[in-house]
Backbone as ProteinMPNN parsed JSONL, in Angstrom:
{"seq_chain_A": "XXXXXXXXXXXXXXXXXXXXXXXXXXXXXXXXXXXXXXXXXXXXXXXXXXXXXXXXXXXXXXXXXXXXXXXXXXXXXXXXXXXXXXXXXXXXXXXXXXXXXXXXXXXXXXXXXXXXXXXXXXXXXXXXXXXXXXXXXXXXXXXXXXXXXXXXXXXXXXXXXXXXXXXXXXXXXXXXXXXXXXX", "coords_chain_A": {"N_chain_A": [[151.283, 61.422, 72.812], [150.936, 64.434, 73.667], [152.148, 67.036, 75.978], [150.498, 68.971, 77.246], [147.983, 67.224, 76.288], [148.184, 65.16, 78.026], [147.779, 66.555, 80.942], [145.12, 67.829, 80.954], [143.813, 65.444, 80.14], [143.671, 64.166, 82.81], [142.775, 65.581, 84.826], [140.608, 65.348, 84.348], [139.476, 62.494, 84.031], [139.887, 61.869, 86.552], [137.735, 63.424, 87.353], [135.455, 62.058, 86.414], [135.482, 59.983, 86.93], [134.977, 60.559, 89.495], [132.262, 61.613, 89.775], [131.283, 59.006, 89.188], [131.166, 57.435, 91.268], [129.826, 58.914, 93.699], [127.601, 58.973, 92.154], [126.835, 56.304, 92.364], [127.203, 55.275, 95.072], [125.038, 57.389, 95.785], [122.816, 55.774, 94.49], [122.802, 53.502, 95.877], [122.388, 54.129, 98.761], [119.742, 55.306, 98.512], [118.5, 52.958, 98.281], [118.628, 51.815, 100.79], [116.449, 51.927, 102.659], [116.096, 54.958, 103.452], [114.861, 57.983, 103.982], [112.914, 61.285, 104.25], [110.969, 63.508, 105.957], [109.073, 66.568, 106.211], [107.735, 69.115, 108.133], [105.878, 71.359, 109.214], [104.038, 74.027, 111.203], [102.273, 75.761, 113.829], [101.484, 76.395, 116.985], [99.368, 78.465, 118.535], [97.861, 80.496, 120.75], [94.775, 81.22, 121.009], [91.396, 81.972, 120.497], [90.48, 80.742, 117.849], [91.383, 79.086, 114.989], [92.177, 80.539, 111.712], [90.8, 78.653, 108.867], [92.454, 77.419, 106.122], [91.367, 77.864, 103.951], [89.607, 80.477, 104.103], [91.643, 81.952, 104.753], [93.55, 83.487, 103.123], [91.686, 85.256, 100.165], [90.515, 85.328, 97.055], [88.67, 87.109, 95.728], [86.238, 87.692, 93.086], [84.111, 90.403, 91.524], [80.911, 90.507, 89.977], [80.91, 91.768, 86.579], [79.765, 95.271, 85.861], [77.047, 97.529, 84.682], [78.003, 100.859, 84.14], [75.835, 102.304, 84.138], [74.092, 101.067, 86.066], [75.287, 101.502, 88.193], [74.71, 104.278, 88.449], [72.093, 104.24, 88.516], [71.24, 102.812, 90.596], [73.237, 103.525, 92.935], [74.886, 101.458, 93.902], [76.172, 98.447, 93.111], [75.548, 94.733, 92.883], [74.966, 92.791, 95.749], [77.512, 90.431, 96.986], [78.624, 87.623, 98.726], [80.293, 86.483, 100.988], [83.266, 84.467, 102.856], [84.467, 83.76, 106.24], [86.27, 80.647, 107.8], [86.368, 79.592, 110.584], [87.814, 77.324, 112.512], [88.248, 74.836, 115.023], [87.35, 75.778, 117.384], [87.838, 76.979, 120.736], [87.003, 77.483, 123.914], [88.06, 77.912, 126.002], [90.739, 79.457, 127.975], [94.084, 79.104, 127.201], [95.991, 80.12, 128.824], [96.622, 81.108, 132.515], [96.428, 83.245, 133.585], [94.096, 84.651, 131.936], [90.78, 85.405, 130.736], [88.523, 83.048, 130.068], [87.529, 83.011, 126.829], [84.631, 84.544, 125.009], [83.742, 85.767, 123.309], [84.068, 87.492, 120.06], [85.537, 89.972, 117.826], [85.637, 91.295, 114.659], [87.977, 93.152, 112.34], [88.137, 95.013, 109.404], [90.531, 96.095, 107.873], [92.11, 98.223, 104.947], [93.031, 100.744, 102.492], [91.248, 103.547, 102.981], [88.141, 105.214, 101.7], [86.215, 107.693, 102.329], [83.697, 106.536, 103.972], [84.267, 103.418, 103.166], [86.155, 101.472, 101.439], [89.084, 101.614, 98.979], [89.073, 101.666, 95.792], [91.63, 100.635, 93.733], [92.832, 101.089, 90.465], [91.695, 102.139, 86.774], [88.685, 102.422, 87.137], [86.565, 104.71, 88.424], [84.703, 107.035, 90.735], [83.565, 104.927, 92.066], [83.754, 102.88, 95.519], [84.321, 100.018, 98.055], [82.184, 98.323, 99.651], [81.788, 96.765, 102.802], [79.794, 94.651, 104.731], [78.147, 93.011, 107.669], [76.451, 90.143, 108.694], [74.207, 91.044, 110.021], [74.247, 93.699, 108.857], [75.66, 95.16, 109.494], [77.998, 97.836, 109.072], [81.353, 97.755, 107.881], [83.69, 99.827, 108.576], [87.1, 100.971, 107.594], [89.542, 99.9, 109.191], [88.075, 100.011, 112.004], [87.018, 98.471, 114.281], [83.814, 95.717, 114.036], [81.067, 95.531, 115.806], [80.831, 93.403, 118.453], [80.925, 89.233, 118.206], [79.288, 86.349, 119.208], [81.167, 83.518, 120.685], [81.586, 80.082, 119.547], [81.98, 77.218, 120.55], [84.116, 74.864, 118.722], [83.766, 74.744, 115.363], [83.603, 77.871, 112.877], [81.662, 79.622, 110.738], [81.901, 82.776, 109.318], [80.022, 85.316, 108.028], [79.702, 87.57, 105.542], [79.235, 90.121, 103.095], [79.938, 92.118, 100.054], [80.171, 94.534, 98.234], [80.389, 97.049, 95.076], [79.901, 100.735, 95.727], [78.645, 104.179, 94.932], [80.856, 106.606, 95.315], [80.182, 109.493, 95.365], [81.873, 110.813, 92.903], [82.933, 111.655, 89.621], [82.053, 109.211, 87.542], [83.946, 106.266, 86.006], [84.177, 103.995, 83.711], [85.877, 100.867, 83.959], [88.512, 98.545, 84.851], [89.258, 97.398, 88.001], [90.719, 96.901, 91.418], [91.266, 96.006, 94.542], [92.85, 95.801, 97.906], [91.84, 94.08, 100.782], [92.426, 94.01, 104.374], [91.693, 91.695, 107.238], [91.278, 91.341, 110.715], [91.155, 89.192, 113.831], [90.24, 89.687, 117.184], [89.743, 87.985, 120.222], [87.813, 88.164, 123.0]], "CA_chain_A": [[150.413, 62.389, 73.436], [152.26, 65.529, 74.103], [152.009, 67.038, 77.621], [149.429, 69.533, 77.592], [146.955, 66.299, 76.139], [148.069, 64.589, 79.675], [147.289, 67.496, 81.875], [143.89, 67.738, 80.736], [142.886, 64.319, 80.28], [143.835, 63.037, 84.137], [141.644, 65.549, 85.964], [138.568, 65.549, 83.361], [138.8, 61.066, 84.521], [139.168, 62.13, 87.755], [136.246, 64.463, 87.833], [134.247, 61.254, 85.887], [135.36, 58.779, 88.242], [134.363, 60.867, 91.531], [131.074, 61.476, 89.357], [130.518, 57.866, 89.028], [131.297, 56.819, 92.634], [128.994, 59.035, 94.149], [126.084, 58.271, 91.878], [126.602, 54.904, 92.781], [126.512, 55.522, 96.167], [123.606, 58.006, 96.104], [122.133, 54.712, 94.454], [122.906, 52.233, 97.239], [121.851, 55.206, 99.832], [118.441, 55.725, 97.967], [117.652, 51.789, 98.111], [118.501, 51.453, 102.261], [115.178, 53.057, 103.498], [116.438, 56.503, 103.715], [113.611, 59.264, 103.395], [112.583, 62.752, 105.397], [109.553, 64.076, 106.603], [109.319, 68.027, 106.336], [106.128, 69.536, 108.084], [105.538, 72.727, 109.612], [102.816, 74.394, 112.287], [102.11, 76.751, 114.793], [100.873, 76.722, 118.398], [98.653, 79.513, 119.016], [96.785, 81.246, 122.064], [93.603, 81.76, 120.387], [90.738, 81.031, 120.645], [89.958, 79.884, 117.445], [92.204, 79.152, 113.947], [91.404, 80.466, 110.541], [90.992, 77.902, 107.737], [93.472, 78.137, 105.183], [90.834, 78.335, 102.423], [89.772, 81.708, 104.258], [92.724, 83.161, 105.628], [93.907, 84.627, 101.655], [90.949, 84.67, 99.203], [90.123, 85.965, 95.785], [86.934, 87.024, 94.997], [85.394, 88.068, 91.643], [82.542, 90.695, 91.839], [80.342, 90.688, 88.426], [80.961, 92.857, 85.386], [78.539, 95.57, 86.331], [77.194, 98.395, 83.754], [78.113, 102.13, 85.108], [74.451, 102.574, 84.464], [73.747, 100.374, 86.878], [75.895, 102.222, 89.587], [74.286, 105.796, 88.511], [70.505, 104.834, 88.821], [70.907, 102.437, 91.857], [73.914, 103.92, 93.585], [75.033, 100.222, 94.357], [76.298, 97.376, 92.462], [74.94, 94.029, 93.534], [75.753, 92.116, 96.833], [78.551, 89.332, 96.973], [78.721, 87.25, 99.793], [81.832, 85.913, 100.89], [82.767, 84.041, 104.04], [85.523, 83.275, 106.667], [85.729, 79.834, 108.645], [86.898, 79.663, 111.848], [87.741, 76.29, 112.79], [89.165, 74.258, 116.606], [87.783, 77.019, 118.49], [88.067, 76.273, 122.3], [86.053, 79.036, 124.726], [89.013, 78.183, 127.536], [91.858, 80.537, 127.347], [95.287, 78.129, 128.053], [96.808, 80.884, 130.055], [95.533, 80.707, 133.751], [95.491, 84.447, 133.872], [93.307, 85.42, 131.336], [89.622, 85.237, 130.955], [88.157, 82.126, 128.738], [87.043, 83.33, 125.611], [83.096, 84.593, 124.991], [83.395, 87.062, 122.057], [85.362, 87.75, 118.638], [85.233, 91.027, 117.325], [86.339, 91.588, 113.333], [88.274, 94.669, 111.817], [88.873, 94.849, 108.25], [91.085, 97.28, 107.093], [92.811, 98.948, 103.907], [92.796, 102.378, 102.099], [89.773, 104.212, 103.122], [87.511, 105.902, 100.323], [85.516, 107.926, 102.788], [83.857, 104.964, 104.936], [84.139, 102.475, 102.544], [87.378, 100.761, 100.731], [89.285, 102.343, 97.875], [89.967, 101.172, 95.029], [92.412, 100.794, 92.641], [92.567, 100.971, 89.076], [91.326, 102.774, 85.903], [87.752, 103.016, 87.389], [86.217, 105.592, 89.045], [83.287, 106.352, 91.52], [83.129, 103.615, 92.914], [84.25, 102.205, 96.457], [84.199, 98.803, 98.089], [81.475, 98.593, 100.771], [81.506, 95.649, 103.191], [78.866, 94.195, 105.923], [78.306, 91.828, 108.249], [75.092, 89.618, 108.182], [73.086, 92.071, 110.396], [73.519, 94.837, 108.376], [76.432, 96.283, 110.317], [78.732, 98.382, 107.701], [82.621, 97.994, 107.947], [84.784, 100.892, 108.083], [88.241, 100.617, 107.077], [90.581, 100.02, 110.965], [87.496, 99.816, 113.097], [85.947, 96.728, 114.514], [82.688, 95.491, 113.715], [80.011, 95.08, 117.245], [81.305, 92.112, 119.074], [79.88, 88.541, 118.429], [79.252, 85.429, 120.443], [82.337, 82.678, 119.871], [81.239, 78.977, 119.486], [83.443, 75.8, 120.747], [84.201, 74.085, 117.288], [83.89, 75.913, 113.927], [82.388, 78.812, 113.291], [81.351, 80.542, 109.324], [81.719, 84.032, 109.417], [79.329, 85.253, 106.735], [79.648, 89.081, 104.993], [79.164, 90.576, 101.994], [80.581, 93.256, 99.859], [79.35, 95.741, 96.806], [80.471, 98.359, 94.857], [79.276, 101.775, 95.757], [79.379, 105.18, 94.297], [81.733, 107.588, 96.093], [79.844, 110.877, 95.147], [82.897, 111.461, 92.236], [82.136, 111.127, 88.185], [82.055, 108.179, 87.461], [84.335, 106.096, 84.905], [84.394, 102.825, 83.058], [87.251, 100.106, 83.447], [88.949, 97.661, 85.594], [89.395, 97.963, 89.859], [91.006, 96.309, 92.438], [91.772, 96.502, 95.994], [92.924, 94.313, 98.867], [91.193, 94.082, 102.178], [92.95, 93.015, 105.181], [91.042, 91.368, 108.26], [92.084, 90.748, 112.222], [89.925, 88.855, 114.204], [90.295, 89.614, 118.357], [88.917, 87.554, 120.726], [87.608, 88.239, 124.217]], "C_chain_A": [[151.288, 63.546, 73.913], [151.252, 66.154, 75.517], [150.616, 67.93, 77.73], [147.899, 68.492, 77.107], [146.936, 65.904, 77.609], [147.281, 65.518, 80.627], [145.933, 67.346, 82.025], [143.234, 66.62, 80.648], [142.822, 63.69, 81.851], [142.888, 63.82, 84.551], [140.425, 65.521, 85.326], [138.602, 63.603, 83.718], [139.032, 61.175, 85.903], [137.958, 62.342, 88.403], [135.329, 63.098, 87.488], [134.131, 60.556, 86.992], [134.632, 59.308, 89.27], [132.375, 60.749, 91.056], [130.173, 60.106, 89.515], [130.114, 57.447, 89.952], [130.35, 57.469, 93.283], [127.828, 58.781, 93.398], [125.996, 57.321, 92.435], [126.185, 54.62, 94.438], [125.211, 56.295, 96.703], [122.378, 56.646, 95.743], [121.606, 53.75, 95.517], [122.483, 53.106, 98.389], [120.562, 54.642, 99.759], [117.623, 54.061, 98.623], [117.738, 51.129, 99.816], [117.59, 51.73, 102.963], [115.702, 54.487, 103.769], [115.08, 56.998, 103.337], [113.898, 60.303, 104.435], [111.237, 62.964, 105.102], [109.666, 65.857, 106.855], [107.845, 68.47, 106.827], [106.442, 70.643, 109.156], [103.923, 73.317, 110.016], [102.824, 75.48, 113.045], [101.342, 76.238, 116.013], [100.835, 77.948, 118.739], [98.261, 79.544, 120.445], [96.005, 82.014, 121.786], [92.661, 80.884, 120.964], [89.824, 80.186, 119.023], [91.257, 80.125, 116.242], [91.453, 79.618, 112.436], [91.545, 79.599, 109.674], [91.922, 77.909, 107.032], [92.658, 78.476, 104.276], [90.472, 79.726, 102.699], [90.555, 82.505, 104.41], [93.43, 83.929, 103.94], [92.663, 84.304, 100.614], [91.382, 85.764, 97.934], [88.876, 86.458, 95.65], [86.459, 88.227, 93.84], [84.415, 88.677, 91.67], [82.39, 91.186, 90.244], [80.572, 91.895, 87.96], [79.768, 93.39, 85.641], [78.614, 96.979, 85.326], [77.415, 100.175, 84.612], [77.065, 102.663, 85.112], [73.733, 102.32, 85.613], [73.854, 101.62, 88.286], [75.204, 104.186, 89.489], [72.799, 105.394, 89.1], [70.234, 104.06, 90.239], [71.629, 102.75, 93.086], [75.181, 103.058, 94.128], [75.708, 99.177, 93.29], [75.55, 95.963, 93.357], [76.015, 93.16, 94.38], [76.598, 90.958, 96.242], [79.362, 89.074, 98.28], [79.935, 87.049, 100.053], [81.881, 85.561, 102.758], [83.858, 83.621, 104.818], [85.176, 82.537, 108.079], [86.632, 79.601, 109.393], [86.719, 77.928, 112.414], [88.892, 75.672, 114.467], [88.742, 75.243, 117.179], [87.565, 76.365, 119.854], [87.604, 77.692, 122.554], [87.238, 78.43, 126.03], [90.477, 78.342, 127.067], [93.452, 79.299, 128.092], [96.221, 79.132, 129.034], [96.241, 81.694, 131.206], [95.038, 82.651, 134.158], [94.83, 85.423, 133.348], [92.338, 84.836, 131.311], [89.14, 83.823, 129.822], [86.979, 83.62, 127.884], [85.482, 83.247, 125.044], [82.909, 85.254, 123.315], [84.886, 87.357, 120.945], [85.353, 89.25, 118.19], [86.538, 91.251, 115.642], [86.49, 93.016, 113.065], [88.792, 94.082, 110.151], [89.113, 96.491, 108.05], [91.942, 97.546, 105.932], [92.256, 100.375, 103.392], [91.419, 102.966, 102.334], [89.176, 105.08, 101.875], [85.845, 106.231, 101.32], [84.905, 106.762, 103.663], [84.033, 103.868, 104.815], [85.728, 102.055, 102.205], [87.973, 101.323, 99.616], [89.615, 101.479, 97.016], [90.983, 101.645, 94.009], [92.728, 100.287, 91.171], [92.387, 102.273, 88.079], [89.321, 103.042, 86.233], [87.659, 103.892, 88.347], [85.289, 106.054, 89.668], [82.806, 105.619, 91.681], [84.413, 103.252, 94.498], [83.833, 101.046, 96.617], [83.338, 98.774, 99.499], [81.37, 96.999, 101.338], [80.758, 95.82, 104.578], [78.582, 93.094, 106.236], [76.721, 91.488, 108.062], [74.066, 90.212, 108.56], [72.874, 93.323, 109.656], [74.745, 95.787, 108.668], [77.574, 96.757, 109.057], [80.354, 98.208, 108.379], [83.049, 99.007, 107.806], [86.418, 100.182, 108.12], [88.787, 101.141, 108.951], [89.581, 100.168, 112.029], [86.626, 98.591, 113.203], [84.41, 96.684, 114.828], [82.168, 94.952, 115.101], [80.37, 93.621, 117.329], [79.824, 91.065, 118.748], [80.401, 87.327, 118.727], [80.204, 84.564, 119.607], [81.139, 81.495, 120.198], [82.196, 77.918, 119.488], [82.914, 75.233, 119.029], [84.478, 74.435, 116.195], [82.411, 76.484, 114.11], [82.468, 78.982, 111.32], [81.231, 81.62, 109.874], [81.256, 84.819, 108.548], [79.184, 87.441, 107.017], [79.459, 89.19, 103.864], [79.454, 92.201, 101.194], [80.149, 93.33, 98.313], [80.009, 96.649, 96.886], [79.438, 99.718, 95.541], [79.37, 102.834, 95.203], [79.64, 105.85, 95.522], [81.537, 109.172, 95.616], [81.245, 111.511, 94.056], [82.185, 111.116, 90.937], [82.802, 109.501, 88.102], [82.47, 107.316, 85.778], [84.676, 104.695, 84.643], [85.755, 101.822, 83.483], [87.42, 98.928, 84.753], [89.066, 98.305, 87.13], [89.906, 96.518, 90.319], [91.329, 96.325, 93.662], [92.403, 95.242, 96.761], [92.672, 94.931, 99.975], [92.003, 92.907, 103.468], [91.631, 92.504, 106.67], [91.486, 90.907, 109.268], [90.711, 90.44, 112.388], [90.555, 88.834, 115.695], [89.276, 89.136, 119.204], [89.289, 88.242, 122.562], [86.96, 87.448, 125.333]], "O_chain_A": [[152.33, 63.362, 74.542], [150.122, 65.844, 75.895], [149.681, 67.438, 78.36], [146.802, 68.897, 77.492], [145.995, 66.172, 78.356], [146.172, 65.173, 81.035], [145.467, 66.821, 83.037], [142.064, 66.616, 81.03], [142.003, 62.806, 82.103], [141.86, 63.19, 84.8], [139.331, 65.681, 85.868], [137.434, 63.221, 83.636], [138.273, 60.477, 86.576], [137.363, 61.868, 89.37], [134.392, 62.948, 88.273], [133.201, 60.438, 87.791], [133.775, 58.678, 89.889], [131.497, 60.132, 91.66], [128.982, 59.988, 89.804], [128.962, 57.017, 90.004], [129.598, 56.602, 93.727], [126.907, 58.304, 94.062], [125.021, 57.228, 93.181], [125.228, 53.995, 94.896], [124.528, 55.998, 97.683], [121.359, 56.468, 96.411], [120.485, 53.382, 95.865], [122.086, 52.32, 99.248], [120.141, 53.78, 100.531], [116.548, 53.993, 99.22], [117.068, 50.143, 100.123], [117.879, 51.822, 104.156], [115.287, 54.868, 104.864], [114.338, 56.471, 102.508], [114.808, 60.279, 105.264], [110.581, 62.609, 104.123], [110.405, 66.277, 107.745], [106.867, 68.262, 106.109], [107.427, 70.524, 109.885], [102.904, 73.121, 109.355], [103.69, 76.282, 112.695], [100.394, 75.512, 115.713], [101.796, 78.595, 119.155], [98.39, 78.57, 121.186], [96.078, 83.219, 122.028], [92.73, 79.803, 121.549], [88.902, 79.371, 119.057], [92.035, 81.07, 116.38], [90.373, 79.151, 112.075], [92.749, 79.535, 109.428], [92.613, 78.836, 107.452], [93.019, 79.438, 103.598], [90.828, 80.498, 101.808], [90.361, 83.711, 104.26], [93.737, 85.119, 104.001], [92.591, 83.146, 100.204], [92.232, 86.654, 97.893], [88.022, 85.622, 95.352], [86.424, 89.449, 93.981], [83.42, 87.969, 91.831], [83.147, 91.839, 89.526], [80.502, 92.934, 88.616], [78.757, 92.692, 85.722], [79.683, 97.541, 85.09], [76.849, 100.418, 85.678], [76.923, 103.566, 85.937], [72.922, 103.091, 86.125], [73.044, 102.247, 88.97], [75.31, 105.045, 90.364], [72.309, 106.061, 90.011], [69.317, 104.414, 90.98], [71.128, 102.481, 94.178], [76.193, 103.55, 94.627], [75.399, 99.687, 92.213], [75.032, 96.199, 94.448], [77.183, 92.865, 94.128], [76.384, 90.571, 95.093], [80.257, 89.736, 98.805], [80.76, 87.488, 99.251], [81.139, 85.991, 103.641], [84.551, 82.895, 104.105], [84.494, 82.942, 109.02], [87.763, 79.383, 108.959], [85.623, 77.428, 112.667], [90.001, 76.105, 114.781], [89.646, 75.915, 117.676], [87.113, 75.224, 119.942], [87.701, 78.695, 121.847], [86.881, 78.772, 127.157], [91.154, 77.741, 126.233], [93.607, 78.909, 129.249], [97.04, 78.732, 129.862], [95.555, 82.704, 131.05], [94.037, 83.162, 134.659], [94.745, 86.584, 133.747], [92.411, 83.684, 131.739], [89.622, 83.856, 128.69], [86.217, 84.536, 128.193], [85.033, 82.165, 124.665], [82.021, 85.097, 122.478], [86.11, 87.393, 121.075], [84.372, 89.526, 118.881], [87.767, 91.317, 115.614], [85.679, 93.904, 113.327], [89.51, 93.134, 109.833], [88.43, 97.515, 108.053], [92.859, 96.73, 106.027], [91.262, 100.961, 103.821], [90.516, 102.603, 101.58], [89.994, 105.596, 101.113], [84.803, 105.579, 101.257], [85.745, 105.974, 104.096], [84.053, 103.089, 105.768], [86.522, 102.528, 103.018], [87.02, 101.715, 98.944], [90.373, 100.55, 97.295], [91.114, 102.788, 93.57], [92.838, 99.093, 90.894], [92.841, 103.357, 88.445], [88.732, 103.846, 85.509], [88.57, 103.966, 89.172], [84.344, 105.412, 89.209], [81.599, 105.451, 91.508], [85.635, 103.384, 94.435], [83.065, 100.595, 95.766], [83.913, 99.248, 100.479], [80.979, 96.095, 100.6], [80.94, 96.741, 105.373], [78.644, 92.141, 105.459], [75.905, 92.219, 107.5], [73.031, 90.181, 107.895], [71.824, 93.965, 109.654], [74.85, 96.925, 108.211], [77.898, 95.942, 108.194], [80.451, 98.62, 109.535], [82.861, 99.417, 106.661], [86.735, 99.094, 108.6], [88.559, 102.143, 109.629], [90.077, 100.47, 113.114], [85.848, 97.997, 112.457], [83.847, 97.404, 115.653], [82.757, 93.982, 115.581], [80.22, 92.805, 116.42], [78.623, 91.324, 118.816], [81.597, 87.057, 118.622], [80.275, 84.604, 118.379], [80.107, 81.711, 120.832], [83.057, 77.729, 118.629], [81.831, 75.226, 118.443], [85.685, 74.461, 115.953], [81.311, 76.271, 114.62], [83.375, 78.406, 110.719], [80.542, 81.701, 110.891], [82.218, 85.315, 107.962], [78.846, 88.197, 107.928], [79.494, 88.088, 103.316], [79.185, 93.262, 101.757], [79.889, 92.443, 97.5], [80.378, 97.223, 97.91], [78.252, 99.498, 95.787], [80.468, 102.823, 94.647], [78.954, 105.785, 96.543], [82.48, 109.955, 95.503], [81.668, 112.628, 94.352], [81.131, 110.479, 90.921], [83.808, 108.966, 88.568], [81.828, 107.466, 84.738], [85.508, 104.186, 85.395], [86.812, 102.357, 83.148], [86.478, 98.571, 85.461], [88.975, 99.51, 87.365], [89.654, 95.411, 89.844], [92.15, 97.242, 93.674], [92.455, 94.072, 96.382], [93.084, 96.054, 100.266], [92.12, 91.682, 103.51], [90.696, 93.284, 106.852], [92.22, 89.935, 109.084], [89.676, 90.815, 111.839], [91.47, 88.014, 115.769], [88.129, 89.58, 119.149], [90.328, 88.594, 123.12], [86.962, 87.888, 126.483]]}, "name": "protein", "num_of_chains": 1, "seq": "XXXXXXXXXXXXXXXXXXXXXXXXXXXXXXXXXXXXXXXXXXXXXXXXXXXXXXXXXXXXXXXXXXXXXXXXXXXXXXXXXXXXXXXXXXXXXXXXXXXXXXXXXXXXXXXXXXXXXXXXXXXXXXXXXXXXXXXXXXXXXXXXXXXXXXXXXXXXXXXXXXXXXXXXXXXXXXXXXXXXXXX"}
């Protein structure tokens, strides 16, 4: 074996050996009860928590013809809904008031009072309201309403509109953010 064979073969059965020894031990580890537990939370001062299925959604509003949006002005409603769950009406810090009232803001890009979107269409905005009727503007909060110990549904709905511009064929999207302050 001439010398530069030696060199190279001792630390490449080094390296195997150390290889082997710790598998073996990660083996004999693995089979002593070893495990972990990884979990993660929050402690709030709310009075209520949002769901996770509400707190990021998606929602899909129907393929709608631009005919549609010229002779009715509107596309059609699409509900959509955010659930408020653990709420407690007593505030844990002694010097604030327990908790009677929520008040919602949704905001992103404005398109006159409505929502803008974005995309390859055109005249059209994103109009949202609450179950009375009350209209969202983009960064102002919607008329305060009554909280409820337990879970709550928070039920709205949102439609295209036209935005008084011409009006053009294609894809849209936006994103809508929402706070919810309680009082």
């Amino acid at each position: 074996m001439s010398r530069y064979s030696a060199v190279v073969v001792v630390p490449c059965l080094l390296t195997f050996s150390c290889i082997a020894v710790g598998a073996e031990a990660t083996a004999t580890r693995g089979t002593q009860g070893h495990g972990r537990v990884s979990m993660q939370g929050a402690i709030i001062d709310t009075a209520c928590a949002i769901d996770a299925g509400s707190r990021d959604q998606t929602i899909e509003l129907a393929t709608i013809p631009v005919s549609r949006i010229v002779h009715d002005g509107q596309g059609p409603v699409r509900p959509f809904s955010i659930r408020l769950i653990n709420c407690v009406l007593t505030s844990a810090t002694l010097d604030k008031p327990d908790w009677r009232h929520f008040q919602m803001t949704f905001d992103g890009v404005p398109d006159g009072n409505n929502f803008r979107l974005d995309g390859v269409t055109q005249g059209v905005a994103l109009q949202i309201t609450d179950i009375y009727g009350n209209q969202a503007y983009p960064g102002t909060p919607l008329p305060v309403g009554d909280l409820q110990e337990g879970n709550m549904t928070l039920s709205y709905a949102m439609r295209l509109v036209g935005n008084h511009q011409l009006l053009q064929a294609g894809q849209y999207r936006t994103t809508v953010r929402f706070r919810l302050d309680y009082h």
